């Protein structure tokens, strides 16, 4: 199963029922190609996190269609039995906080998923090391997460998201805790990784500094998306 | 494969070892409780082994001589000796009492033995110092646990005895050290009346015309003599000839002499099944309570540790970790904690067992059972934490 690109059509999500029901998503259309990094911006409460949770298969949408490549994931109901395996194999998550496992060193934090999936520890660590090198934190491979700077932790978290070559990466405010230089570094890495591994990346952000880096931006307002051209300016 | 539990324990080593030690002391107490019970059983068996008897003859319908009072005429042993298959038969008395050692009291079981030769039933088998009793009065062999040394004076009732020999692990089923004295002295200590009572008895006898017929003073003297000796013992210890059948001999004595006879297995049944049964239930109660307390502690600690990791658990679930893996992590941590506790507990129990006043016998079987109990209790105790972890919504990792 090789899934490529994200395709959403009329995706809806309603929280609760009756008078208290909230229509967080009222029909979201979205296309992200492999190798592309798109921005998802919108005011608070506009449904950004809700959209990421639907895409990440941790909450169930109320209606609409969701495809990864040619594979239908959701069409008014889940079309995939094992959502956990979908998350593990197809989706990488990057959060606002890195949420590394405090009792594993850096390299094992990155290699954790393949190791749990039964891959040989050495093979998993080789792959992790490769990513850490690409992300320029290889020298901290044996440190504890608590010994890293915020930017280093975030890069380790990105390495963890990339470790099983997921075709999709969902990043929720990945640069919020970082200064502008580090934030740019993270965005540059996401672009680089997207290109190198043919990954479709969605970055939710409020961060004014990084908005100009996207070639395409989805504005979400009142539960609906509006596509817009971005500046696509990646300052080296 | 990677062991999340193992890595977590390695990382917060101090926390685990600390709680493990606390838990371990509790487990140590639990193992010691079991050891106290085993010690009681072993003391009972040692008492029977050391008596050198194959069979105990006691008063009709009593559980004597250790569990109930029993008294027999002290000439009975002669007729028992005539029963086919009986090799030796010896009188014995047992009396648990306070004996004086200098200016303090020692609780001891005083055994009266027939001073007619080494190896007769009832005699202490091996001495760790000194010699056996050779005179028929005022010598004693004491168990080392009583605190007596060779040459010490023991005061029992009105008489003083010199300690001439010491034994080891000769204790009553209560764990009181034994003191062996000659039978005649022991009979006196147990059955003899004090002087005032003797005088009163003489007066009663003298005023009874049937016992003091006028003009026949010899009759009164004979009656008084017969009253003041103590021709009673508590039991007759019987050793049978090699190759003979204890049950048959016991049957014969029971039928011919109308006496109660216990064989070795029956006696063991009385001591273990009846005499220490209440203590055993008491200990069993303690074991149950300690098990519950240990389980509560493990459950509490593992639950707290898990709540401290709830965010990481949400992340693990979000990125696709199996529930089984997460449950396994928590279960292994609980068991890991139990294993640390067990090791500490076993060492602690071995360390403090010799300090206990009564014999504490730590047998490997109990350690093995304790080990499995710890593993099972820790597994059960982790259920609460596992449930909390499995309820975590992976969406929480993404946040608002
Ligand atoms: N579990 C929930 N139950 C009910 N309503 C919810 C729930 N989660 C979100 N909502 C509502 O759905 C709407 C969209 O919320 P969402 O978290 O997606 O916003 P957001 O764009 O991520 O906002 P922010 O930028 O503040 O993080 C909001 O009105 C919110 O109150
Ligand atoms: Mg949000």
XYZ file of C-alpha atoms and ligand atoms in Angstrom:
668
model
C 0.000 0.000 0.000
C 1.699 3.151 -1.163
C -0.359 6.210 -0.335
C 0.492 9.556 -1.768
C -0.963 12.980 -1.304
C -3.873 14.173 0.801
C -7.295 14.706 -0.733
C -10.217 16.067 1.273
C -13.698 16.721 -0.107
C -16.456 18.320 1.956
C -15.064 17.023 5.216
C -17.409 17.801 8.084
C -17.085 17.464 11.840
C -19.761 18.193 14.401
C -19.020 18.020 18.127
C -21.925 17.110 20.395
C -25.591 16.973 19.512
C -28.743 19.073 19.627
C -28.602 22.637 20.935
C -25.031 22.395 22.124
C -23.678 20.928 18.883
C -20.668 22.705 17.395
C -19.991 22.454 13.672
C -16.221 22.735 13.762
C -15.746 21.732 10.101
C -18.503 22.535 7.636
C -17.060 21.171 4.423
C -13.321 21.293 4.013
C -11.710 20.764 0.603
C -7.971 20.324 0.470
C -5.298 18.886 -1.807
C -1.699 18.348 -0.780
C 0.671 16.664 -3.216
C 3.605 14.480 -2.274
C 6.682 16.595 -1.563
C 4.594 19.678 -0.832
C 4.456 21.696 2.393
C 1.240 23.687 2.850
C 0.316 26.090 5.603
C -2.994 25.896 7.446
C -3.865 29.149 9.153
C -6.925 30.607 10.751
C -8.185 32.331 13.863
C -8.519 30.563 17.137
C -11.452 28.171 17.239
C -11.646 27.982 13.449
C -11.140 24.210 13.409
C -7.427 23.737 12.661
C -6.794 21.201 15.374
C -10.052 19.462 14.558
C -8.927 19.048 10.961
C -5.564 17.616 12.020
C -7.295 15.157 14.360
C -9.569 13.957 11.550
C -6.612 13.599 9.216
C -4.671 11.844 11.931
C -7.541 9.380 12.404
C -7.856 10.099 16.110
C -11.391 11.496 15.863
C -14.059 10.444 13.438
C -15.385 13.050 10.981
C -19.142 13.463 10.660
C -19.158 13.304 6.888
C -17.250 13.936 3.671
C -14.378 12.125 2.004
C -10.754 11.646 2.878
C -8.211 9.948 0.600
C -4.513 9.289 0.915
C -3.328 8.776 -2.654
C -5.866 6.505 -4.274
C -6.822 4.847 -1.009
C -10.162 5.918 0.460
C -9.678 6.411 4.166
C -13.040 7.881 4.999
C -16.237 8.186 3.021
C -19.015 8.944 5.475
C -17.474 6.131 7.482
C -14.010 4.705 8.052
C -12.859 2.505 5.203
C -9.863 1.299 7.112
C -10.167 -1.230 9.901
C -6.932 -0.610 11.796
C -6.614 3.134 12.380
C -3.719 2.595 14.751
C -1.711 0.909 12.024
C -2.716 3.701 9.628
C -1.295 6.264 12.040
C 1.831 4.209 12.614
C 2.597 3.505 8.958
C 1.214 6.470 7.036
C 1.305 9.527 9.264
C 4.030 11.375 11.104
C 3.030 13.769 13.859
C 4.900 16.844 15.022
C 3.465 18.827 17.893
C 3.867 22.226 19.412
C 5.794 20.611 22.253
C 8.147 17.818 21.234
C 6.735 15.261 23.729
C 9.777 13.047 23.595
C 9.794 10.002 25.863
C 11.857 11.197 28.836
C 13.334 7.814 29.712
C 14.677 7.069 26.235
C 17.754 8.735 24.837
C 17.532 10.732 21.628
C 18.337 7.954 19.205
C 15.904 5.515 20.812
C 13.171 8.146 20.855
C 13.547 8.302 17.089
C 13.992 4.563 16.601
C 11.157 3.648 18.978
C 8.365 2.978 16.491
C 10.271 0.657 14.157
C 11.693 -1.142 17.188
C 8.210 -1.639 18.638
C 7.054 -2.797 15.217
C 9.590 -5.597 15.484
C 12.385 -4.214 13.327
C 15.914 -5.077 14.349
C 17.209 -2.551 16.892
C 20.375 -1.929 14.908
C 18.481 -1.337 11.663
C 16.065 1.017 13.425
C 18.917 2.918 15.042
C 20.790 3.178 11.732
C 17.719 4.749 10.168
C 17.320 7.052 13.201
C 20.961 8.107 12.982
C 20.562 8.904 9.313
C 17.666 11.258 10.142
C 19.460 12.798 13.107
C 22.381 13.542 10.820
C 20.095 15.092 8.226
C 18.535 17.192 10.994
C 21.918 18.119 12.421
C 21.405 16.644 15.907
C 23.435 13.463 15.459
C 26.000 14.671 17.991
C 23.279 14.553 20.657
C 22.178 11.020 19.797
C 22.985 9.601 23.230
C 21.710 12.517 25.304
C 18.460 12.511 27.271
C 15.650 14.687 25.871
C 15.821 16.867 28.993
C 19.412 17.741 28.104
C 18.491 19.231 24.708
C 17.545 22.766 23.803
C 13.986 23.421 22.606
C 15.094 23.582 18.983
C 17.081 20.374 19.259
C 14.112 18.631 20.869
C 11.855 19.789 18.056
C 14.276 18.450 15.464
C 14.375 15.124 17.269
C 10.569 15.100 17.231
C 10.642 15.683 13.477
C 13.093 12.833 13.084
C 10.704 10.632 15.042
C 7.820 11.654 12.768
C 9.885 10.785 9.687
C 11.386 7.532 10.826
C 8.990 5.163 9.104
C 8.878 7.181 5.849
C 5.261 8.255 6.281
C 3.661 9.730 3.152
C 1.935 12.336 5.347
C 3.249 14.612 8.074
C 0.887 16.623 10.249
C 2.513 19.397 12.235
C 0.532 21.372 14.828
C 2.269 24.678 15.564
C 5.712 23.085 15.377
C 7.550 26.391 15.716
C 5.576 28.017 18.513
C 8.185 27.600 21.238
C 11.132 28.526 19.006
C 12.861 31.797 18.178
C 12.620 32.941 14.577
C 15.969 31.530 13.545
C 15.169 28.098 14.955
C 11.625 28.300 13.591
C 13.004 28.910 10.107
C 15.375 26.017 10.626
C 12.494 23.678 11.388
C 10.506 24.840 8.352
C 13.541 24.448 6.135
C 13.989 20.900 7.404
C 10.334 20.057 6.816
C 10.635 21.328 3.233
C 13.840 19.417 2.714
C 12.358 16.198 4.104
C 9.155 16.637 2.089
C 11.192 16.905 -1.077
C 13.583 14.129 -0.223
C 10.988 11.570 0.943
C 8.003 12.646 -1.205
C 6.014 13.506 1.878
C 2.860 15.606 1.951
C 3.188 18.021 4.866
C 0.517 20.153 6.518
C 1.743 22.769 8.979
C -0.818 24.429 11.255
C 0.538 27.746 12.417
C -0.122 31.153 13.876
C 3.477 32.069 13.392
C 3.827 35.242 11.268
C 7.514 34.532 10.700
C 6.974 31.312 8.839
C 3.790 32.101 6.890
C 5.772 33.629 3.999
C 7.649 30.353 3.528
C 4.631 28.438 2.211
C 3.963 28.233 -1.510
C 0.350 27.441 -0.781
C -1.741 28.345 2.198
C -5.166 27.169 3.311
C -7.123 29.698 5.290
C -9.703 28.155 7.514
C -12.506 30.346 8.684
C -15.861 29.371 10.111
C -15.220 25.699 9.377
C -14.398 26.149 5.667
C -11.078 26.366 3.828
C -10.004 28.932 1.248
C -6.902 28.253 -0.774
C -4.438 31.032 -1.450
C -0.998 31.403 -3.084
C 1.824 31.990 -0.648
C 5.157 33.700 -1.127
C 7.128 30.469 -0.965
C 10.105 32.383 0.360
C 12.564 30.074 2.113
C 15.371 32.286 3.315
C 18.561 30.287 3.362
C 12.447 -5.172 20.391
C 12.896 -2.578 23.083
C 11.707 -2.868 26.678
C 10.015 0.408 27.558
C 9.535 -0.720 31.155
C 13.170 -1.684 31.515
C 14.333 1.636 30.117
C 12.007 3.584 32.381
C 13.234 1.676 35.425
C 16.835 2.285 34.357
C 16.134 5.969 33.913
C 14.384 6.509 37.235
C 16.479 3.933 39.036
C 16.505 5.807 42.318
C 12.741 6.086 42.503
C 12.240 2.402 41.768
C 14.911 1.207 44.164
C 13.600 3.440 46.917
C 10.023 2.250 46.609
C 11.354 -1.262 46.026
C 13.161 -1.158 49.356
C 10.034 0.029 51.134
C 8.007 -2.700 49.537
C 10.852 -5.131 50.219
C 10.766 -4.542 53.954
C 7.068 -5.348 53.863
C 7.754 -8.505 51.869
C 10.516 -9.310 54.353
C 7.981 -9.137 57.179
C 5.659 -11.392 55.191
C 8.390 -13.975 54.595
C 9.298 -13.811 58.280
C 5.694 -14.487 59.267
C 5.758 -17.599 57.115
C 9.147 -18.419 58.651
C 7.686 -18.147 62.151
C 5.019 -20.683 61.227
C 7.598 -23.007 59.682
C 9.719 -22.553 62.780
C 6.809 -23.596 64.981
C 6.208 -26.715 62.914
C 9.907 -27.468 62.934
C 10.132 -26.945 66.701
C 7.262 -29.386 67.134
C 8.986 -31.973 64.982
C 12.290 -31.389 66.758
C 10.532 -31.947 70.072
C 9.236 -35.301 68.832
C 12.523 -36.287 67.196
C 14.535 -35.359 70.252
C 12.280 -37.310 72.592
C 13.693 -40.458 71.021
C 10.281 -42.119 71.185
C 8.332 -44.039 68.572
C 5.164 -43.938 70.599
C 3.587 -41.959 73.412
C 1.432 -43.687 76.019
C -0.819 -41.236 77.865
C -3.932 -41.092 80.006
C -7.174 -42.381 78.449
C -8.963 -39.845 76.248
C -6.387 -37.098 76.536
C -4.159 -35.549 73.903
C -1.191 -35.564 76.312
C 1.489 -34.979 77.177
C 2.225 -31.825 75.125
C -1.253 -30.636 74.220
C -3.239 -31.642 77.299
C -2.502 -32.653 80.888
C -2.141 -36.388 81.302
C -1.183 -38.433 84.304
C -0.315 -42.082 84.588
C 0.872 -44.227 87.444
C 4.633 -44.417 87.306
C 4.757 -48.219 87.418
C 2.809 -48.634 84.201
C 5.927 -48.683 82.085
C 6.819 -52.127 83.417
C 3.764 -53.750 81.958
C 4.272 -51.876 78.681
C 7.763 -53.337 78.487
C 6.202 -56.792 78.329
C 4.259 -56.012 75.153
C 5.909 -57.801 72.203
C 7.856 -55.457 69.978
C 8.568 -52.894 72.679
C 12.273 -52.308 73.116
C 12.315 -49.615 75.773
C 9.743 -47.717 77.766
C 10.531 -44.799 80.015
C 8.553 -42.487 82.246
C 8.624 -38.818 81.515
C 7.093 -35.662 82.924
C 6.742 -32.309 81.213
C 5.888 -29.087 82.982
C 6.087 -25.613 81.516
C 6.970 -23.160 84.237
C 9.033 -20.172 85.254
C 12.448 -21.157 86.538
C 14.780 -18.826 88.359
C 18.078 -17.869 86.810
C 19.918 -15.554 89.177
C 17.498 -12.695 89.644
C 15.350 -13.235 86.574
C 12.697 -15.707 85.470
C 13.083 -17.890 82.420
C 10.079 -19.622 80.907
C 11.060 -23.209 80.266
C 9.642 -26.654 79.766
C 11.044 -28.856 82.520
C 11.297 -32.502 81.481
C 11.737 -35.179 84.094
C 13.738 -38.087 82.696
C 14.681 -41.434 84.141
C 18.381 -41.282 84.936
C 18.978 -44.855 83.880
C 21.297 -44.470 80.995
C 22.120 -42.562 77.884
C 19.834 -43.202 74.959
C 16.719 -44.017 76.864
C 13.635 -42.303 75.489
C 13.204 -38.755 76.723
C 16.884 -38.107 77.103
C 18.498 -35.206 75.295
C 20.131 -36.729 72.246
C 23.252 -34.694 71.767
C 24.914 -32.183 73.999
C 26.835 -29.183 72.785
C 28.719 -28.925 76.071
C 29.123 -30.747 79.369
C 27.722 -34.162 80.161
C 24.430 -35.972 80.675
C 22.781 -36.244 84.081
C 24.468 -38.973 86.132
C 23.158 -38.431 89.626
C 19.529 -39.055 90.474
C 19.047 -35.637 92.087
C 19.732 -31.955 91.555
C 21.479 -32.070 88.206
C 20.126 -30.486 85.077
C 20.775 -30.331 81.343
C 19.502 -27.078 79.871
C 18.946 -25.820 76.370
C 21.389 -23.098 75.430
C 18.458 -20.843 74.472
C 17.530 -20.607 78.157
C 20.709 -18.634 78.782
C 22.104 -21.068 81.312
C 25.770 -22.030 81.287
C 27.542 -25.064 82.664
C 27.826 -24.728 86.440
C 24.878 -22.315 86.761
C 22.300 -22.908 89.455
C 18.667 -23.294 88.420
C 15.958 -22.838 91.015
C 12.867 -24.923 90.285
C 10.213 -24.681 93.002
C 12.031 -25.270 96.259
C 15.146 -26.966 94.910
C 18.355 -25.880 93.233
C 19.908 -27.750 90.350
C 23.377 -27.506 88.864
C 23.614 -27.302 85.071
C 25.934 -30.070 83.917
C 25.197 -30.105 80.180
C 23.796 -27.952 77.378
C 21.685 -28.838 74.349
C 20.693 -26.948 71.242
C 17.259 -26.652 69.543
C 15.508 -28.550 72.329
C 12.383 -26.484 72.767
C 8.741 -27.058 73.564
C 6.092 -26.610 70.923
C 5.750 -23.066 72.283
C 9.398 -22.413 71.606
C 10.319 -22.423 75.328
C 13.742 -23.950 75.998
C 13.755 -27.345 77.703
C 15.451 -28.180 80.966
C 16.020 -31.833 81.807
C 16.114 -32.936 85.418
C 15.895 -36.363 87.067
C 12.373 -37.831 87.087
C 12.015 -38.012 90.866
C 12.822 -34.321 91.231
C 10.450 -33.446 88.425
C 7.644 -35.496 89.932
C 8.192 -33.645 93.162
C 8.098 -30.306 91.393
C 4.901 -31.193 89.565
C 2.897 -33.266 92.036
C 4.303 -32.609 95.485
C 2.232 -30.577 97.872
C 3.767 -27.824 99.950
C 4.463 -28.292 103.705
C 1.284 -26.630 104.948
C -0.822 -28.772 102.674
C 1.025 -31.887 103.876
C 0.300 -30.988 107.479
C -3.377 -30.371 106.713
C -3.548 -33.668 104.848
C -1.962 -35.534 107.761
C -4.472 -34.001 110.118
C -7.355 -35.027 107.863
C -5.978 -38.541 107.571
C -5.343 -38.856 111.298
C -8.888 -37.737 112.129
C -10.391 -40.322 109.765
C -11.014 -43.473 111.877
C -10.987 -45.668 108.780
C -7.404 -44.651 107.998
C -6.308 -44.349 111.623
C -7.845 -47.287 113.440
C -7.360 -46.962 117.155
C -4.410 -48.887 118.485
C -2.824 -49.495 115.095
C -0.372 -46.595 114.501
C 1.410 -48.490 111.715
C -1.644 -48.159 109.489
C -1.633 -44.361 109.755
C 2.081 -44.264 108.921
C 1.579 -46.472 105.871
C -1.294 -44.333 104.594
C 0.685 -41.123 105.048
C 3.685 -42.625 103.238
C 1.551 -43.635 100.337
C 0.041 -40.161 100.162
C 3.289 -38.268 100.143
C 5.072 -40.056 97.326
C 4.320 -38.902 93.832
C 3.772 -41.985 91.786
C 2.532 -40.119 88.726
C 4.135 -39.268 85.402
C 2.722 -37.519 82.319
C 3.537 -40.126 79.740
C 5.493 -43.229 78.966
C 7.791 -42.933 75.982
C 8.090 -46.151 74.037
C 10.797 -47.205 71.640
C 9.971 -50.232 69.513
C 12.238 -52.915 68.149
C 13.507 -52.340 64.628
C 11.238 -53.937 62.045
C 8.147 -54.089 64.233
C 4.887 -52.423 63.237
C 4.121 -49.341 65.369
C 0.375 -49.422 64.630
C 0.026 -53.028 65.794
C 1.968 -52.385 68.982
C -0.050 -49.249 69.684
C -3.249 -51.249 69.183
C -2.090 -53.915 71.577
C -1.253 -51.417 74.303
C -4.544 -49.615 73.746
C -6.582 -52.786 74.065
C -4.689 -54.526 76.874
C -3.982 -51.579 79.057
C -6.905 -49.342 78.221
C -4.570 -46.411 77.621
C -4.271 -43.832 74.901
C -1.332 -44.454 72.588
C -0.082 -42.131 69.883
C 2.344 -43.092 67.161
C 4.791 -40.606 65.765
C 2.547 -39.440 62.865
C -0.440 -39.132 65.197
C 1.588 -37.088 67.672
C 2.786 -34.840 64.894
C -0.832 -34.425 63.852
C -1.747 -33.313 67.353
C 1.110 -30.843 67.677
C 0.856 -29.329 64.204
C -2.858 -29.765 63.629
C -4.168 -28.805 67.054
C -1.590 -27.195 69.289
C -0.270 -24.613 66.853
C -3.379 -24.423 64.680
C -4.602 -21.167 66.228
C -1.205 -19.555 65.857
C -1.145 -20.767 62.269
C -4.507 -19.129 61.563
C -3.274 -15.976 63.248
C -0.252 -15.957 60.964
C -2.427 -16.693 57.945
C -4.491 -13.593 58.817
C -1.330 -11.542 58.911
C -0.203 -12.940 55.582
C -3.510 -11.964 53.988
C -3.348 -8.442 55.423
C 0.268 -8.000 54.381
C -0.557 -9.219 50.881
C -3.404 -6.716 50.622
C -1.236 -3.885 51.945
C 1.571 -4.772 49.533
C -0.892 -4.866 46.656
C -2.282 -1.489 47.661
C 1.194 0.013 47.813
C 2.225 -1.380 44.430
C -1.075 -0.289 42.895
C -0.703 3.210 44.298
C 2.900 3.617 43.201
C 2.367 2.249 39.708
C -0.789 4.316 39.300
C 1.056 7.482 40.296
C 3.992 6.701 38.027
C 1.582 6.083 35.151
C -0.341 9.307 35.706
C 2.989 11.106 35.585
C 3.510 9.706 32.094
C 0.012 10.217 30.738
C 1.114 12.766 28.152
C 3.814 10.447 26.830
C 1.327 7.610 26.763
C -1.058 9.742 24.679
C 1.804 10.435 22.266
C 2.721 6.755 22.113
C -0.876 5.899 21.272
C -1.141 8.664 18.705
C 1.930 7.522 16.825
C 0.519 4.027 16.674
C 1.847 2.098 19.653
C -0.271 -0.942 20.423
C -2.352 -0.919 23.613
C -0.714 -4.239 24.361
C 2.706 -2.585 24.346
C 1.572 0.138 26.729
C -0.154 -2.320 29.069
C 2.958 -4.482 28.908
C 5.126 -1.550 29.890
C 3.055 -0.850 32.995
C 2.747 -4.528 33.915
C 6.476 -5.048 33.582
C 7.162 -2.034 35.748
C 4.864 -3.357 38.442
C 6.538 -6.744 38.283
C 9.963 -5.101 38.207
C 9.079 -3.226 41.360
C 7.885 -6.494 42.877
C 11.142 -8.227 41.974
C 13.235 -5.505 43.554
C 10.952 -5.736 46.595
C 11.217 -9.509 46.691
C 15.016 -9.457 46.532
C 15.221 -6.841 49.282
C 12.614 -8.690 51.343
C 14.341 -12.061 51.059
C 17.671 -10.567 52.079
C 16.101 -8.599 54.937
C 14.250 -11.672 56.230
C 17.453 -13.733 56.190
C 19.210 -10.912 57.963
C 16.803 -10.432 60.841
C 15.552 -14.039 61.256
C 18.294 -15.012 63.770
C 17.388 -12.066 66.006
C 13.861 -13.348 66.622
C 13.347 -14.968 70.051
C 11.608 -17.960 68.473
C 12.978 -20.068 65.666
C 12.302 -18.522 62.235
C 12.714 -21.089 59.484
C 12.936 -19.638 55.972
C 12.419 -22.535 53.603
C 13.102 -22.268 49.862
C 9.569 -23.465 49.106
C 8.100 -20.444 50.880
C 10.461 -18.139 49.013
C 9.319 -19.645 45.712
C 5.659 -19.324 46.715
C 6.329 -15.779 47.940
C 7.982 -14.981 44.626
C 4.953 -16.093 42.632
C 2.609 -14.344 45.052
C 4.562 -11.112 44.544
C 4.379 -11.488 40.764
C 0.637 -12.171 40.868
C -0.081 -9.375 43.344
C 1.950 -6.886 41.301
C 0.155 -7.945 38.121
C -3.223 -7.413 39.758
C -2.066 -4.132 41.263
C -1.122 -2.803 37.827
C -4.654 -3.268 36.464
C -5.757 0.120 37.789
C -2.865 1.923 36.120
C -3.313 -0.045 32.896
C -6.971 0.921 32.750
C -6.073 4.572 33.231
C -3.465 4.352 30.479
C -5.777 2.623 28.013
C -8.465 5.237 28.599
C -6.127 8.019 27.470
C -7.382 9.528 24.234
C -4.617 9.816 21.631
C -6.291 13.051 20.504
C -5.067 14.576 23.771
C -1.566 14.527 22.363
C -2.599 16.940 19.637
C -4.331 19.249 22.075
C -6.661 22.142 21.200
N -13.983 17.986 22.013
C -14.729 19.040 21.650
N -16.031 19.099 21.994
C -16.803 20.145 21.630
N -16.365 21.154 20.910
C -15.078 21.182 20.539
C -14.200 20.119 20.883
N -12.962 20.393 20.379
C -13.082 21.578 19.725
N -14.331 22.034 19.835
C -14.834 23.259 19.217
O -14.595 23.173 17.813
C -14.161 24.411 17.334
C -12.817 24.243 16.635
O -11.847 23.920 17.610
P -10.318 23.654 17.282
O -9.653 23.135 18.456
O -10.254 22.825 16.043
O -9.813 25.138 16.952
P -8.371 25.630 16.554
O -8.479 26.209 15.212
O -7.382 24.545 16.732
O -8.119 26.766 17.622
P -6.747 27.238 18.288
O -6.049 28.046 17.274
O -7.206 28.062 19.439
O -6.014 26.022 18.693
C -14.113 25.364 18.513
O -15.303 26.137 18.500
C -14.071 24.455 19.699
O -14.748 25.072 20.775
Mg -5.676 24.267 17.937
